[in-house]
mmCIF file with all atom_site columns, C-alpha atoms in Angstrom:
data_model
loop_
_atom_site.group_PDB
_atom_site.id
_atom_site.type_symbol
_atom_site.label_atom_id
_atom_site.label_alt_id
_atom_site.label_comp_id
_atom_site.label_asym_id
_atom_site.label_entity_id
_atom_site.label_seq_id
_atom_site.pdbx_PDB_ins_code
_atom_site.Cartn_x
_atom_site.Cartn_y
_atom_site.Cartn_z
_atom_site.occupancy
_atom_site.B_iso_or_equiv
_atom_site.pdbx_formal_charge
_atom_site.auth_seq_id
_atom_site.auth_comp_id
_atom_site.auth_asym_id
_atom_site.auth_atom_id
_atom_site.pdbx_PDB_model_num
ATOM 1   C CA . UNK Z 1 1   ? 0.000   0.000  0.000   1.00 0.00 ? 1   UNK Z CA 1
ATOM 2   C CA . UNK Z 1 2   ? 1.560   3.601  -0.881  1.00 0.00 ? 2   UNK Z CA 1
ATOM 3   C CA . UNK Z 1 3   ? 2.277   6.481  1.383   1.00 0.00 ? 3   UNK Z CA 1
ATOM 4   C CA . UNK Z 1 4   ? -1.117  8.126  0.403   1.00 0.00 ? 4   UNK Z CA 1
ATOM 5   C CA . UNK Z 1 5   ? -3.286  5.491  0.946   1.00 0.00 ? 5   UNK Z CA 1
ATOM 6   C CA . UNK Z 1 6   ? -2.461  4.388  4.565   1.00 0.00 ? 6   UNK Z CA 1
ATOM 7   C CA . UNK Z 1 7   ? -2.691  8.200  5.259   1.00 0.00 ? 7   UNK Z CA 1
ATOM 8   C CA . UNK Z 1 8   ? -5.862  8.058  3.602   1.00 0.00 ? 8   UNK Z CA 1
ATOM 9   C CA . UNK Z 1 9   ? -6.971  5.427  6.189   1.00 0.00 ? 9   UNK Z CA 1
ATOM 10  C CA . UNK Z 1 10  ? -6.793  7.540  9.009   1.00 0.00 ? 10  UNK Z CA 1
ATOM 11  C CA . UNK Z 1 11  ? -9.512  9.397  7.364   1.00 0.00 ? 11  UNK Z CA 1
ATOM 12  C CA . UNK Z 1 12  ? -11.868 7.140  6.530   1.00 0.00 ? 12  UNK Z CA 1
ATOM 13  C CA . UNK Z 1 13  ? -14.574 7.943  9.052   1.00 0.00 ? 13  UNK Z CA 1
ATOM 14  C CA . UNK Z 1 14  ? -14.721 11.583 8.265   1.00 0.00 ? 14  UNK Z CA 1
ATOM 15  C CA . UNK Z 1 15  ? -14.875 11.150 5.077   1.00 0.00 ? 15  UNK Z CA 1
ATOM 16  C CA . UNK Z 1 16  ? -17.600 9.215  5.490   1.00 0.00 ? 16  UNK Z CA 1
ATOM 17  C CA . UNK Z 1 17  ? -19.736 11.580 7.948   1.00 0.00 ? 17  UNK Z CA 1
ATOM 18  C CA . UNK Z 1 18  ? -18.685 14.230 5.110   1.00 0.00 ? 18  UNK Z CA 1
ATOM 19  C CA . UNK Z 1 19  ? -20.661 11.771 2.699   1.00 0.00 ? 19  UNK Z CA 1
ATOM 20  C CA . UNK Z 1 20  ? -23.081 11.577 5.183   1.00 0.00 ? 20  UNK Z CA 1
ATOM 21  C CA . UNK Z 1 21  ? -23.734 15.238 6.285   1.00 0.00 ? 21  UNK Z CA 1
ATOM 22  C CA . UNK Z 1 22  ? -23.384 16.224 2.478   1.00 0.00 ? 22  UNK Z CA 1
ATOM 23  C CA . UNK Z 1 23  ? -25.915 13.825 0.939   1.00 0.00 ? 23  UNK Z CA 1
ATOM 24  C CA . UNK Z 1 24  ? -28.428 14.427 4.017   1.00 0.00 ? 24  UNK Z CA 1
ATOM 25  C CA . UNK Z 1 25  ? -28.693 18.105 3.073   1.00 0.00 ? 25  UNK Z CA 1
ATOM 26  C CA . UNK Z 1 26  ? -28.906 17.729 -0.586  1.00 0.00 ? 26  UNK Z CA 1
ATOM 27  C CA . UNK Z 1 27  ? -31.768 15.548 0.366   1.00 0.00 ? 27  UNK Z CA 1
ATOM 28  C CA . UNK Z 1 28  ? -33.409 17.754 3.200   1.00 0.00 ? 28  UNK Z CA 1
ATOM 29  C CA . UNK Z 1 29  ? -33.893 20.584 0.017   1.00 0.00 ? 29  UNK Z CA 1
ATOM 30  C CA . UNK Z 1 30  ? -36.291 18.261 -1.816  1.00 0.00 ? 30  UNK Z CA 1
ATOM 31  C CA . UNK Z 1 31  ? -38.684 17.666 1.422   1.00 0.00 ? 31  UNK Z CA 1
ATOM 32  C CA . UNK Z 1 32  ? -38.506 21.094 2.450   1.00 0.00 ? 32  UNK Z CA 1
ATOM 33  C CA . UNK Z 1 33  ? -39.560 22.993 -1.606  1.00 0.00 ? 33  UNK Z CA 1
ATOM 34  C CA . UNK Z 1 34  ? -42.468 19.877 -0.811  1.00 0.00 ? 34  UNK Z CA 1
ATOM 35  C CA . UNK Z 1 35  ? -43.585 20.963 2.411   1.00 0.00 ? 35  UNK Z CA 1
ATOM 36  C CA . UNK Z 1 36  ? -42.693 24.068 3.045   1.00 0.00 ? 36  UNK Z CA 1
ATOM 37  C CA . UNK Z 1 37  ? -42.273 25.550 -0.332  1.00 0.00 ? 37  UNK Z CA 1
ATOM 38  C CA . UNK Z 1 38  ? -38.632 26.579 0.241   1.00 0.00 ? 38  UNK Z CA 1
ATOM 39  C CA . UNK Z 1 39  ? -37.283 27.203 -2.229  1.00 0.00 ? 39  UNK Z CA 1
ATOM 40  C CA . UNK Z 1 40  ? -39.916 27.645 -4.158  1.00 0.00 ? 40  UNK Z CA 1
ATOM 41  C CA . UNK Z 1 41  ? -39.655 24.971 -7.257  1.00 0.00 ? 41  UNK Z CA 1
ATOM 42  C CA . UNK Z 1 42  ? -42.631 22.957 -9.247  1.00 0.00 ? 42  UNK Z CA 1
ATOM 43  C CA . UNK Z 1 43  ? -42.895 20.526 -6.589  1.00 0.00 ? 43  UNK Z CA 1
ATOM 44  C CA . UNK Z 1 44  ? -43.545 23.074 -3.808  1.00 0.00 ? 44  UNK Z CA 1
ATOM 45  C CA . UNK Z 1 45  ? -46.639 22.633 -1.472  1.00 0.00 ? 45  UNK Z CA 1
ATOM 46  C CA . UNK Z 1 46  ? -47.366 18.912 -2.046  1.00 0.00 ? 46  UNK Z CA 1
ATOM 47  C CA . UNK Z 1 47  ? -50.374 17.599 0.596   1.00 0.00 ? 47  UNK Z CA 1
ATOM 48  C CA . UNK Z 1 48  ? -48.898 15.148 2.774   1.00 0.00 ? 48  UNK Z CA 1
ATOM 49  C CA . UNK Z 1 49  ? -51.696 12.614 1.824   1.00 0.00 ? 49  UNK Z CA 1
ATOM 50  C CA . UNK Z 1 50  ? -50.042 11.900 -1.587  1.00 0.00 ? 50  UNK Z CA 1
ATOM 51  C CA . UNK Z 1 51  ? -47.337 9.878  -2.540  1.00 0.00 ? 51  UNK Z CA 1
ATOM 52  C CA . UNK Z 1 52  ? -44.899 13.334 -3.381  1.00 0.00 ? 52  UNK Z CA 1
ATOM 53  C CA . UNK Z 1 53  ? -46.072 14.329 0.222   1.00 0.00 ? 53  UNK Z CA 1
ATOM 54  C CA . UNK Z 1 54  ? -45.096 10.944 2.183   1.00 0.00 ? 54  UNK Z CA 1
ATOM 55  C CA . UNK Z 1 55  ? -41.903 11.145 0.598   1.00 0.00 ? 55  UNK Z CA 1
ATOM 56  C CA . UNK Z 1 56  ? -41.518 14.620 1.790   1.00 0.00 ? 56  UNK Z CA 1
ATOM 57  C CA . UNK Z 1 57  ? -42.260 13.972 5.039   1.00 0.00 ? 57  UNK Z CA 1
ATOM 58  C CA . UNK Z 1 58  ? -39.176 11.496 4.760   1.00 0.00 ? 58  UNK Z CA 1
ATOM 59  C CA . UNK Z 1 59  ? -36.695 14.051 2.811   1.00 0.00 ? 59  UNK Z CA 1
ATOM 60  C CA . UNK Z 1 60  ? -37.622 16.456 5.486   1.00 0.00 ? 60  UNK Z CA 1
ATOM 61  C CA . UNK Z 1 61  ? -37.427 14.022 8.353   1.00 0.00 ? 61  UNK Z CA 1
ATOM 62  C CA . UNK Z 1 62  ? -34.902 11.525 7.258   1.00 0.00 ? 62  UNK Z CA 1
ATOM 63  C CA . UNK Z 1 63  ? -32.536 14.525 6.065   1.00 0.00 ? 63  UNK Z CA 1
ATOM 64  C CA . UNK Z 1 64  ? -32.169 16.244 9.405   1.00 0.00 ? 64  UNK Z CA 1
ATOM 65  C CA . UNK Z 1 65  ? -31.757 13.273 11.381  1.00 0.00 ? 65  UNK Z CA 1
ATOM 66  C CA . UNK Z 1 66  ? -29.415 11.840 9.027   1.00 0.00 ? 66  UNK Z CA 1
ATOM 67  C CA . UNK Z 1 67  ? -27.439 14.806 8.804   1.00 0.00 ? 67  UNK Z CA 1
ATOM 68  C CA . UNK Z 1 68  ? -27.238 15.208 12.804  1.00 0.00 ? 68  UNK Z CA 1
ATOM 69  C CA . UNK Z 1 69  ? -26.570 11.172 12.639  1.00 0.00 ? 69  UNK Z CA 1
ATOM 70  C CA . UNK Z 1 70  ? -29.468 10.306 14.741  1.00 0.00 ? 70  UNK Z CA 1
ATOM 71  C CA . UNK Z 1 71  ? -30.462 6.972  14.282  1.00 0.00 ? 71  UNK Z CA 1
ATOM 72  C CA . UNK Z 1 72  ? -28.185 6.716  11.115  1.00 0.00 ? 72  UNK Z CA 1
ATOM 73  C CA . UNK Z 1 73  ? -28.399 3.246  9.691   1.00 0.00 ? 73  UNK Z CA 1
ATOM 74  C CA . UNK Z 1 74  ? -32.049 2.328  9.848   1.00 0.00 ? 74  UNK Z CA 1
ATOM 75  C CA . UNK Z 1 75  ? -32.438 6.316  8.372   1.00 0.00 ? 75  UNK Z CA 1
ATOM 76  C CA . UNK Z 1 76  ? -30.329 5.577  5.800   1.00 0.00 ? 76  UNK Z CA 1
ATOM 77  C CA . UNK Z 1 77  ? -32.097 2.096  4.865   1.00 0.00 ? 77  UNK Z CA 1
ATOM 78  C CA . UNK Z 1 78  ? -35.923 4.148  4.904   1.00 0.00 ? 78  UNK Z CA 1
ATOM 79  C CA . UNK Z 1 79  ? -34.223 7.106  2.684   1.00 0.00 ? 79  UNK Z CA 1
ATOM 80  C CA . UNK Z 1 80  ? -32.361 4.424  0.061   1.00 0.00 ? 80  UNK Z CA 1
ATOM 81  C CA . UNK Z 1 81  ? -35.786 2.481  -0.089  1.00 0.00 ? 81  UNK Z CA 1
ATOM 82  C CA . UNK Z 1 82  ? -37.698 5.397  -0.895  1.00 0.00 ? 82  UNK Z CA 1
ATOM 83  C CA . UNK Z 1 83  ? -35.646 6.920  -3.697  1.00 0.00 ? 83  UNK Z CA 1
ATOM 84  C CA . UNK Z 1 84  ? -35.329 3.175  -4.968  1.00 0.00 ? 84  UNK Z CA 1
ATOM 85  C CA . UNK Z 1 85  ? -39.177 3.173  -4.871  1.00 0.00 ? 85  UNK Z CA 1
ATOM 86  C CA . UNK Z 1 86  ? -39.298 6.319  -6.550  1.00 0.00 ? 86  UNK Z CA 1
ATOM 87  C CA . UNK Z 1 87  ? -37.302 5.570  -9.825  1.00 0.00 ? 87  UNK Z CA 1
ATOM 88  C CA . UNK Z 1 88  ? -38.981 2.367  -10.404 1.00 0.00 ? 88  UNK Z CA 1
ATOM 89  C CA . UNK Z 1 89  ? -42.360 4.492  -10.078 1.00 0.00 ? 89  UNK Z CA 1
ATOM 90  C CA . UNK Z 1 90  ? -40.807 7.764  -11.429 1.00 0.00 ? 90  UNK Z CA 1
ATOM 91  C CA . UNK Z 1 91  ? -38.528 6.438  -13.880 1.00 0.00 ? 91  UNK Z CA 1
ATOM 92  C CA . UNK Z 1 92  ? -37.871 3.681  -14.918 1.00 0.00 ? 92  UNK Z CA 1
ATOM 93  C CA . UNK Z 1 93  ? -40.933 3.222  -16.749 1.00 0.00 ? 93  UNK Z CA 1
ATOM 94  C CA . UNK Z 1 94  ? -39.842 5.694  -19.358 1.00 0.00 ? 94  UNK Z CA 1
ATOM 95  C CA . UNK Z 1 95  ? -36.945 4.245  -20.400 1.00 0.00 ? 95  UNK Z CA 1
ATOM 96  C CA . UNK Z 1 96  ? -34.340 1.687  -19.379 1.00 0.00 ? 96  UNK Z CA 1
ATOM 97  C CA . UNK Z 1 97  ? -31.284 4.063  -19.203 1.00 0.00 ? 97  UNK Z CA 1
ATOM 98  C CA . UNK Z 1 98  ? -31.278 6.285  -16.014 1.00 0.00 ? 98  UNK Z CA 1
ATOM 99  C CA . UNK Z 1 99  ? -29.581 9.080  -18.274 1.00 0.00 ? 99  UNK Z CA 1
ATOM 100 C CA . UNK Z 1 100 ? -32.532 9.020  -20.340 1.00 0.00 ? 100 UNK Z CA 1
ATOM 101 C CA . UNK Z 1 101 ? -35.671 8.378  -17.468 1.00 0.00 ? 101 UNK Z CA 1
ATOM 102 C CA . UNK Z 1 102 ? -34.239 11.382 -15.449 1.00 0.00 ? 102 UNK Z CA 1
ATOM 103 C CA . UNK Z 1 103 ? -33.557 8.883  -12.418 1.00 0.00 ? 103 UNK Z CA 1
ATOM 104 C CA . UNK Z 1 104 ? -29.845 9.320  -12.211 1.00 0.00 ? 104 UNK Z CA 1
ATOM 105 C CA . UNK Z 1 105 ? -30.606 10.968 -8.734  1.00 0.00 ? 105 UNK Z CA 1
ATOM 106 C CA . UNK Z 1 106 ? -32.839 9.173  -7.677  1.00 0.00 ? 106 UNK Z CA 1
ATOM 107 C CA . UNK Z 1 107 ? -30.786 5.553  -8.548  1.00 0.00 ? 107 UNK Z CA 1
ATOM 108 C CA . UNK Z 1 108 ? -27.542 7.449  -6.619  1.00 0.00 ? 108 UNK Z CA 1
ATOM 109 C CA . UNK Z 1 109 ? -29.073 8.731  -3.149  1.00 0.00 ? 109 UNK Z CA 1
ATOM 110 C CA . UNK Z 1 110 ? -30.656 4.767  -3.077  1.00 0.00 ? 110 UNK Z CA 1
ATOM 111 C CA . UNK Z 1 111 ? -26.837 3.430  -3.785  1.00 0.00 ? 111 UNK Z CA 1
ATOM 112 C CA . UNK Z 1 112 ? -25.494 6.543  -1.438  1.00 0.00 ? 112 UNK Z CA 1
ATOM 113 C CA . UNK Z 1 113 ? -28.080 5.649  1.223   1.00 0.00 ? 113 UNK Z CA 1
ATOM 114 C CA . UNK Z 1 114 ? -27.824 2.288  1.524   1.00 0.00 ? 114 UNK Z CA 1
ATOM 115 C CA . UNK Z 1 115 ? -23.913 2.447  1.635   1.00 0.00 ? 115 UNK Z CA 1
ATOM 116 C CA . UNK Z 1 116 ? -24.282 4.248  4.551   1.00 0.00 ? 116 UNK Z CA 1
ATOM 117 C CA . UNK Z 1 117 ? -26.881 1.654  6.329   1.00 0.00 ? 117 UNK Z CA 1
ATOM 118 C CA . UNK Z 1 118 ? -24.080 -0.783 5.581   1.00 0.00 ? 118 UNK Z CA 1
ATOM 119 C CA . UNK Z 1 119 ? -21.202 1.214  6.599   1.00 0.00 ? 119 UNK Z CA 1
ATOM 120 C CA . UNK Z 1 120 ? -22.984 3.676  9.450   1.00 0.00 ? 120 UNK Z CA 1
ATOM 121 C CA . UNK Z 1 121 ? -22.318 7.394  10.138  1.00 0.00 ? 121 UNK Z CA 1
ATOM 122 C CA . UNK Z 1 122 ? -18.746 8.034  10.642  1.00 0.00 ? 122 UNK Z CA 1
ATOM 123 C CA . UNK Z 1 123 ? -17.411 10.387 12.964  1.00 0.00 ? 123 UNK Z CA 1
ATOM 124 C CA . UNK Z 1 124 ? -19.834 13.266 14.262  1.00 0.00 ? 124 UNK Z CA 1
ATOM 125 C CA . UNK Z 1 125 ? -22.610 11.475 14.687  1.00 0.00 ? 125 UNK Z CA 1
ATOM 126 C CA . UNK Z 1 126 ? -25.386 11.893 17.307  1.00 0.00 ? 126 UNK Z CA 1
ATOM 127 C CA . UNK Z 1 127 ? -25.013 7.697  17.761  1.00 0.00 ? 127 UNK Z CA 1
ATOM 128 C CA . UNK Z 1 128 ? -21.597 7.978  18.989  1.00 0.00 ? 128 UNK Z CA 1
ATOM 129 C CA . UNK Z 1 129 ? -22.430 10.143 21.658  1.00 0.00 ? 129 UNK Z CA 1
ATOM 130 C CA . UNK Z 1 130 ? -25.735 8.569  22.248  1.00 0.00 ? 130 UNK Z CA 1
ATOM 131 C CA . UNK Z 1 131 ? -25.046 4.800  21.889  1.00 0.00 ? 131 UNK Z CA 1
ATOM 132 C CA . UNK Z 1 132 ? -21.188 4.417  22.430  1.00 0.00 ? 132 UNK Z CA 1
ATOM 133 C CA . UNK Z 1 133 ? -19.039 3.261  19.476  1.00 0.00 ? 133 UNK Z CA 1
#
């Protein structure tokens, strides 16, 4: 193994709560233009009775806890199987290719997510200081 990479290794946990933190609050954005309206966007001001609402309600939830790394892995596992549930409604009915349904995202915060189930929150997390590690 090279000089870089075993420094690398020593880093491995923050990169991974950077993953984490990052991807939460990308995520957050799209519950809170459903629910709240901000910012404003085409999906703004969905009811939480339909299916663009429920999944709000997770974006919005899920994000924050996820990015405070509260309850991290079975977060992460709800969030990956809703945007996994979303492209095969969303998506992948339009066309096989992800580049071409428009469910690139949606196919990469499942894959993003459910690394994170596997791999948990890294350092910074709310579980740490809650749980132990």
């Amino acid at each position: 193994m090279g000089k870089i990479s075993s420094f690398l290794i020593g880093y491995q946990q923050h990169g991974l709560a950077i993953l984490r933190v990052s991807s939460a609050m990308l995520f957050l954005q799209h519950g809170t233009t459903k629910l709240l309206g901000f910012p404003l966007t085409r999906y703004s001001d969905m009811s939480l009775l339909t299916l663009g609402g429920a999944a709000g309600a997770i974006e919005l939830i899920g994000g924050i806890m996820l990015a405070l790394g509260l309850l991290t892995r079975p977060v992460a596992f709800i969030m990956s199987g809703t945007m996994a549930v979303a492209y095969f409604y969303a998506h992948a009915s339009r066309d096989f290719f992800p580049i071409l349904n428009g469910g690139e995202l949606a196919a990469l915060y499942s894959f993003v997510f459910l690394f994170i189930t596997v791999a948990g929150g890294g350092k910074w997390c709310l579980d740490n200081c809650i749980f132990g590690k």
